[in-house]
Amino acid sequence: MRPEDARRLVELAMQKVAENYSNNPLNSDGFYRETIKKRKEYLSISEALVDIYKGSYTKEFDEDKVKIYKGRKSSNVKRADTLAVKMQGGPYVSLLFDVVKNPYVLIASTDLYNYDFTVTDIKTVDNKLMYEVGFKPRVIDPDYPMYIGKYFIDVKSLGVSSVEFSIDLSDPDKAASMFVKKKPMGVKITPTSTSYIVTYKEMNGRYFFNYSRSEMNFKCNWKKKLFNSNYSVMAELAITDWSMKPAEKFTAKESLKKTSVFEEEVTAFMDDNFWGEHNTIEPDQSIQTAIKKYGRRLQKEK
């Protein structure tokens, strides 16, 4: 398949969003986790069951919202560190990575010709044939970093079932400007790798946001220190249940914001009784395994 045909596939997938995704808002439950590590040691581990308002895919200003239902964070972490690394946005940002609903986060329709597209494979995923469409920058944006990755597009419906991407780090300083909001004087922060995944679940002929994961590794170089410090931040959000009742939209006051620091917000929602005997966070356990372990605790009455 020619590159222009591969680009056309992505363009058609964008045009068919109204056919393949929900035109109506809905509520869902999700399980969110974020971790911050210095080398292999955890500095912060936080997780929560969250309530989600998922806006319509066809209404531009119907923004997703999220609020914490029950949460917790680990107390068995090393706090004595020169640099206090904090992750801003929490599950709000995880929802932004729904790049079908928010294409501007990755590649907007107006930016398609800034990338080269190639159909790299046709594979079976969940008993459906999928085009694997790889993409990489064909131009350099002087102001913003570009992306490298792949779309998985349903051969029959042209619905996007998943997207995997990373930031082009050929200009690490430009990439760092995306992430670093505030840092001490004398520290240079350089991203070394990034990874983003978003998946969708097909139900009754429509695709629904199902999971997102983001990870960034970076090094901090202090002017007066001999060695660099390496950090890793990771966040993932998995949907545990969908409600087909008319959606309830959350107020601005109860919703998390893009400036919220989840580790700080979650303190007000801690409830040891809710987690029962599973009262220890196991950070190296996959989020899917954690969801199975917690079982009915994550299934609220509708």
CSV table of C-alpha atoms in Angstrom, one decimal:
chain,number,residue,atom,x,y,z
A,1,MET,CA,0.0,0.0,0.0
A,2,ARG,CA,1.3,3.4,-1.0
A,3,PRO,CA,2.1,6.0,1.7
A,4,GLU,CA,-0.7,8.3,0.5
A,5,ASP,CA,-3.1,5.4,0.9
A,6,ALA,CA,-1.9,4.7,4.4
A,7,ARG,CA,-2.4,8.4,5.2
A,8,ARG,CA,-5.8,8.2,3.7
A,9,LEU,CA,-6.7,5.3,6.0
A,10,VAL,CA,-5.9,7.4,9.1
A,11,GLU,CA,-7.9,10.3,7.6
A,12,LEU,CA,-10.9,8.1,7.0
A,13,ALA,CA,-10.6,6.7,10.5
A,14,MET,CA,-10.8,10.3,11.8
A,15,GLN,CA,-13.8,11.0,9.6
A,16,LYS,CA,-15.7,8.0,10.8
A,17,VAL,CA,-15.4,8.8,14.5
A,18,ALA,CA,-19.2,9.6,14.7
A,19,GLU,CA,-20.0,6.1,13.3
A,20,ASN,CA,-17.6,4.2,15.4
A,21,TYR,CA,-17.6,5.9,18.9
A,22,SER,CA,-20.3,7.1,21.3
A,23,ASN,CA,-22.2,10.2,20.3
A,24,ASN,CA,-23.6,10.4,23.8
A,25,PRO,CA,-21.7,11.1,27.0
A,26,LEU,CA,-21.5,8.2,29.5
A,27,ASN,CA,-20.2,7.5,33.0
A,28,SER,CA,-17.7,4.8,33.8
A,29,ASP,CA,-15.6,3.6,36.7
A,30,GLY,CA,-11.8,3.4,36.4
A,31,PHE,CA,-8.8,2.2,38.4
A,32,TYR,CA,-5.9,4.6,38.2
A,33,ARG,CA,-2.3,4.2,39.4
A,34,GLU,CA,0.8,6.4,39.2
A,35,THR,CA,4.4,5.8,40.3
A,36,ILE,CA,7.5,7.9,40.5
A,37,LYS,CA,10.9,6.1,40.7
A,38,LYS,CA,14.5,7.1,41.2
A,39,ARG,CA,16.5,4.4,39.5
A,40,LYS,CA,14.8,1.3,40.8
A,41,GLU,CA,13.5,2.7,44.1
A,42,TYR,CA,9.9,4.0,44.4
A,43,LEU,CA,9.5,7.6,45.7
A,44,SER,CA,5.8,7.7,45.3
A,45,ILE,CA,3.0,5.1,44.7
A,46,SER,CA,-0.6,6.3,44.5
A,47,GLU,CA,-3.8,4.6,43.2
A,48,ALA,CA,-7.5,5.1,43.3
A,49,LEU,CA,-10.9,4.1,42.1
A,50,VAL,CA,-12.2,7.0,40.0
A,51,ASP,CA,-15.5,8.1,38.6
A,52,ILE,CA,-15.4,9.3,35.0
A,53,TYR,CA,-17.6,11.4,32.8
A,54,LYS,CA,-16.8,10.6,29.2
A,55,GLY,CA,-18.0,13.3,26.9
A,56,SER,CA,-19.4,12.8,23.5
A,57,TYR,CA,-16.9,12.1,20.7
A,58,THR,CA,-18.8,14.4,18.3
A,59,LYS,CA,-19.1,17.5,20.6
A,60,GLU,CA,-15.9,19.4,20.6
A,61,PHE,CA,-16.4,21.1,24.0
A,62,ASP,CA,-17.9,18.1,25.9
A,63,GLU,CA,-14.8,17.7,28.0
A,64,ASP,CA,-14.0,14.5,29.9
A,65,LYS,CA,-14.1,14.9,33.7
A,66,VAL,CA,-12.8,12.6,36.5
A,67,LYS,CA,-13.2,12.6,40.3
A,68,ILE,CA,-11.7,10.4,43.0
A,69,TYR,CA,-14.0,7.8,44.7
A,70,LYS,CA,-11.6,5.9,47.0
A,71,GLY,CA,-7.8,6.3,47.0
A,72,ARG,CA,-4.6,5.5,48.8
A,73,LYS,CA,-0.9,6.0,48.6
A,74,SER,CA,2.1,4.0,49.9
A,75,SER,CA,3.8,5.0,53.0
A,76,ASN,CA,6.7,2.6,52.4
A,77,VAL,CA,8.7,4.9,50.1
A,78,LYS,CA,11.9,6.8,50.4
A,79,ARG,CA,11.2,10.5,50.9
A,80,ALA,CA,14.7,11.8,51.4
A,81,ASP,CA,15.5,13.0,48.0
A,82,THR,CA,17.1,16.3,46.9
A,83,LEU,CA,14.7,16.7,44.0
A,84,ALA,CA,10.9,16.5,44.7
A,85,VAL,CA,9.4,15.1,41.6
A,86,LYS,CA,5.7,15.6,41.2
A,87,MET,CA,3.4,14.5,38.5
A,88,GLN,CA,0.7,17.0,37.4
A,89,GLY,CA,-2.7,16.1,36.0
A,90,GLY,CA,-3.2,12.5,37.2
A,91,PRO,CA,-6.1,10.7,35.6
A,92,TYR,CA,-7.2,13.9,33.9
A,93,VAL,CA,-4.2,13.6,31.7
A,94,SER,CA,-4.7,9.9,31.2
A,95,LEU,CA,-8.1,10.8,29.7
A,96,LEU,CA,-6.5,13.4,27.4
A,97,PHE,CA,-4.5,10.5,25.8
A,98,ASP,CA,-7.8,9.4,24.3
A,99,VAL,CA,-6.3,10.6,21.0
A,100,VAL,CA,-9.5,9.6,19.0
A,101,LYS,CA,-11.5,12.1,21.0
A,102,ASN,CA,-8.5,14.5,21.4
A,103,PRO,CA,-6.6,14.2,18.1
A,104,TYR,CA,-4.7,17.4,18.8
A,105,VAL,CA,-2.8,15.6,21.5
A,106,LEU,CA,-1.1,13.5,18.9
A,107,ILE,CA,-1.9,14.3,15.2
A,108,ALA,CA,-4.8,16.6,14.3
A,109,SER,CA,-6.4,16.1,10.9
A,110,THR,CA,-4.7,19.3,9.7
A,111,ASP,CA,-1.3,17.9,10.6
A,112,LEU,CA,-1.5,14.6,8.7
A,113,TYR,CA,0.8,15.8,5.9
A,114,ASN,CA,3.5,16.5,8.5
A,115,TYR,CA,4.0,12.8,8.9
A,116,ASP,CA,4.9,9.8,6.7
A,117,PHE,CA,2.4,6.8,7.1
A,118,THR,CA,3.0,3.2,6.2
A,119,VAL,CA,0.9,0.1,6.5
A,120,THR,CA,3.4,-2.1,8.2
A,121,ASP,CA,1.2,-5.2,8.9
A,122,ILE,CA,-2.4,-6.6,8.9
A,123,LYS,CA,-3.0,-8.6,12.1
A,124,THR,CA,-5.8,-10.2,14.1
A,125,VAL,CA,-6.7,-8.5,17.4
A,126,ASP,CA,-9.7,-9.8,19.4
A,127,ASN,CA,-10.8,-11.8,16.3
A,128,LYS,CA,-10.8,-8.7,14.1
A,129,LEU,CA,-8.5,-7.8,11.2
A,130,MET,CA,-6.5,-4.6,11.9
A,131,TYR,CA,-4.3,-2.4,9.8
A,132,GLU,CA,-1.1,-1.6,11.6
A,133,VAL,CA,-0.3,1.9,10.3
A,134,GLY,CA,3.1,3.3,11.4
A,135,PHE,CA,3.9,7.0,11.4
A,136,LYS,CA,7.0,9.2,11.8
A,137,PRO,CA,7.7,12.9,11.2
A,138,ARG,CA,8.4,14.1,7.7
A,139,VAL,CA,9.0,17.7,8.7
A,140,ILE,CA,10.5,19.4,11.8
A,141,ASP,CA,8.3,21.6,13.8
A,142,PRO,CA,10.5,24.4,15.3
A,143,ASP,CA,8.3,24.8,18.3
A,144,TYR,CA,6.9,21.4,19.3
A,145,PRO,CA,8.2,17.9,19.3
A,146,MET,CA,6.8,15.4,16.9
A,147,TYR,CA,5.7,11.7,17.4
A,148,ILE,CA,6.6,8.3,16.3
A,149,GLY,CA,4.1,5.4,16.6
A,150,LYS,CA,1.4,3.3,15.1
A,151,TYR,CA,-2.4,3.1,14.8
A,152,PHE,CA,-4.3,-0.1,14.8
A,153,ILE,CA,-7.4,0.4,12.6
A,154,ASP,CA,-10.3,-2.1,12.1
A,155,VAL,CA,-10.2,-3.3,8.5
A,156,LYS,CA,-14.0,-3.4,8.3
A,157,SER,CA,-15.2,-0.4,10.2
A,158,LEU,CA,-12.1,1.8,10.2
A,159,GLY,CA,-12.4,2.3,13.9
A,160,VAL,CA,-9.2,2.8,15.8
A,161,SER,CA,-8.8,0.0,18.3
A,162,SER,CA,-5.5,1.2,19.8
A,163,VAL,CA,-2.6,3.6,19.4
A,164,GLU,CA,1.0,3.3,20.5
A,165,PHE,CA,3.4,6.3,20.3
A,166,SER,CA,6.4,8.0,21.7
A,167,ILE,CA,7.9,11.5,21.4
A,168,ASP,CA,10.7,12.1,18.9
A,169,LEU,CA,13.6,13.0,21.3
A,170,SER,CA,16.0,14.1,18.6
A,171,ASP,CA,15.8,17.6,20.2
A,172,PRO,CA,15.6,16.7,23.9
A,173,ASP,CA,15.5,20.3,25.1
A,174,LYS,CA,12.4,21.0,23.0
A,175,ALA,CA,10.8,17.8,24.4
A,176,ALA,CA,11.7,18.7,28.0
A,177,SER,CA,9.8,22.0,27.6
A,178,MET,CA,6.6,19.9,27.2
A,179,PHE,CA,7.0,18.2,30.6
A,180,VAL,CA,8.9,20.4,33.0
A,181,LYS,CA,6.8,23.1,34.6
A,182,LYS,CA,9.1,24.1,37.4
A,183,LYS,CA,12.7,23.1,38.4
A,184,PRO,CA,15.4,24.3,40.8
A,185,MET,CA,18.2,26.5,39.5
A,186,GLY,CA,21.2,24.6,38.3
A,187,VAL,CA,19.4,21.5,37.2
A,188,LYS,CA,19.2,20.3,33.6
A,189,ILE,CA,16.3,17.8,32.9
A,190,THR,CA,16.6,15.6,29.8
A,191,PRO,CA,14.0,13.1,28.7
A,192,THR,CA,15.6,9.8,27.7
A,193,SER,CA,12.5,7.8,26.6
A,194,THR,CA,8.7,8.1,26.5
A,195,SER,CA,6.0,5.6,25.8
A,196,TYR,CA,2.2,6.0,25.4
A,197,ILE,CA,-0.5,3.4,24.8
A,198,VAL,CA,-4.3,3.9,24.5
A,199,THR,CA,-6.8,1.1,23.8
A,200,TYR,CA,-10.5,0.9,23.0
A,201,LYS,CA,-13.0,-1.9,23.7
A,202,GLU,CA,-15.6,-2.7,21.0
A,203,MET,CA,-19.1,-3.2,22.3
A,204,ASN,CA,-22.3,-3.4,20.2
A,205,GLY,CA,-20.6,-2.0,17.1
A,206,ARG,CA,-19.0,1.0,19.0
A,207,TYR,CA,-15.5,1.5,20.4
A,208,PHE,CA,-15.1,2.8,24.0
A,209,PHE,CA,-12.1,4.1,25.8
A,210,ASN,CA,-10.7,1.2,27.8
A,211,TYR,CA,-7.1,1.8,28.9
A,212,SER,CA,-4.2,4.3,28.7
A,213,ARG,CA,-0.6,4.1,29.9
A,214,SER,CA,2.1,6.7,29.8
A,215,GLU,CA,5.7,6.5,30.9
A,216,MET,CA,8.6,8.9,30.8
A,217,ASN,CA,12.2,8.4,31.8
A,218,PHE,CA,14.5,11.3,32.3
A,219,LYS,CA,17.8,12.3,33.9
A,220,CYS,CA,18.6,15.2,36.1
A,221,ASN,CA,22.1,16.7,35.9
A,222,TRP,CA,23.1,19.1,38.8
A,223,LYS,CA,25.8,21.5,37.9
A,224,LYS,CA,27.8,20.8,41.0
A,225,LYS,CA,27.3,17.0,41.1
A,226,LEU,CA,29.4,14.4,39.4
A,227,PHE,CA,26.6,11.9,38.6
A,228,ASN,CA,23.2,12.2,37.0
A,229,SER,CA,20.0,11.0,38.7
A,230,ASN,CA,17.6,8.9,36.7
A,231,TYR,CA,13.9,9.1,37.2
A,232,SER,CA,10.8,7.3,35.8
A,233,VAL,CA,7.2,8.4,36.0
A,234,MET,CA,4.3,6.2,35.0
A,235,ALA,CA,0.6,6.5,35.0
A,236,GLU,CA,-2.1,4.1,33.9
A,237,LEU,CA,-5.9,4.1,33.8
A,238,ALA,CA,-8.1,1.1,33.2
A,239,ILE,CA,-11.9,1.2,32.9
A,240,THR,CA,-13.5,-1.3,35.2
A,241,ASP,CA,-17.2,-0.8,34.4
A,242,TRP,CA,-19.5,1.3,32.0
A,243,SER,CA,-22.9,2.7,32.8
A,244,MET,CA,-25.5,2.9,30.1
A,245,LYS,CA,-27.8,5.2,32.2
A,246,PRO,CA,-28.0,8.9,31.2
A,247,ALA,CA,-24.6,10.4,32.1
A,248,GLU,CA,-24.1,12.6,35.2
A,249,LYS,CA,-21.7,15.5,34.6
A,250,PHE,CA,-19.5,16.4,37.5
A,251,THR,CA,-19.1,19.9,38.9
A,252,ALA,CA,-15.8,21.8,38.4
A,253,LYS,CA,-15.3,21.8,42.2
A,254,GLU,CA,-15.3,18.0,42.5
A,255,SER,CA,-13.4,17.3,39.3
A,256,LEU,CA,-9.6,16.9,39.1
A,257,LYS,CA,-7.9,19.5,37.0
A,258,LYS,CA,-4.9,19.4,34.7
A,259,THR,CA,-2.9,21.2,37.4
A,260,SER,CA,-3.9,18.8,40.2
A,261,VAL,CA,-1.2,16.7,41.8
A,262,PHE,CA,-2.9,13.4,42.3
A,263,GLU,CA,-0.6,12.2,45.1
A,264,GLU,CA,-1.7,15.2,47.1
A,265,GLU,CA,-5.4,15.1,46.2
A,266,VAL,CA,-5.8,11.4,47.0
A,267,THR,CA,-5.1,11.9,50.7
A,268,ALA,CA,-8.6,13.2,51.3
A,269,PHE,CA,-10.1,10.0,49.9
A,270,MET,CA,-8.1,7.4,51.8
A,271,ASP,CA,-10.2,4.6,53.4
A,272,ASP,CA,-8.3,1.6,54.7
A,273,ASN,CA,-11.6,-0.3,55.3
A,274,PHE,CA,-12.5,-0.1,51.6
A,275,TRP,CA,-9.4,-2.1,50.6
A,276,GLY,CA,-9.9,-4.7,53.3
A,277,GLU,CA,-7.2,-7.4,53.5
A,278,HIS,CA,-5.6,-6.0,50.3
A,279,ASN,CA,-4.2,-3.0,52.2
A,280,THR,CA,-0.7,-3.1,50.7
A,281,ILE,CA,0.1,-1.6,47.3
A,282,GLU,CA,2.1,-3.9,45.1
A,283,PRO,CA,3.6,-1.6,42.5
A,284,ASP,CA,5.2,-4.2,40.3
A,285,GLN,CA,1.8,-6.0,39.9
A,286,SER,CA,0.1,-5.3,36.7
A,287,ILE,CA,-3.0,-3.1,36.9
A,288,GLN,CA,-5.1,-5.9,35.4
A,289,THR,CA,-4.0,-8.3,38.1
A,290,ALA,CA,-4.8,-5.7,40.8
A,291,ILE,CA,-8.3,-5.2,39.4
A,292,LYS,CA,-8.9,-8.9,39.5
A,293,LYS,CA,-7.6,-9.1,43.1
A,294,TYR,CA,-9.8,-6.3,44.3
A,295,GLY,CA,-12.8,-7.8,42.6
A,296,ARG,CA,-16.1,-6.6,43.9
A,297,ARG,CA,-14.6,-3.7,45.7
A,298,LEU,CA,-14.3,-2.0,42.3
A,299,GLN,CA,-17.9,-2.8,41.3
A,300,LYS,CA,-20.1,-0.1,42.7
A,301,GLU,CA,-23.9,-0.1,42.9
A,302,LYS,CA,-25.4,1.5,39.9
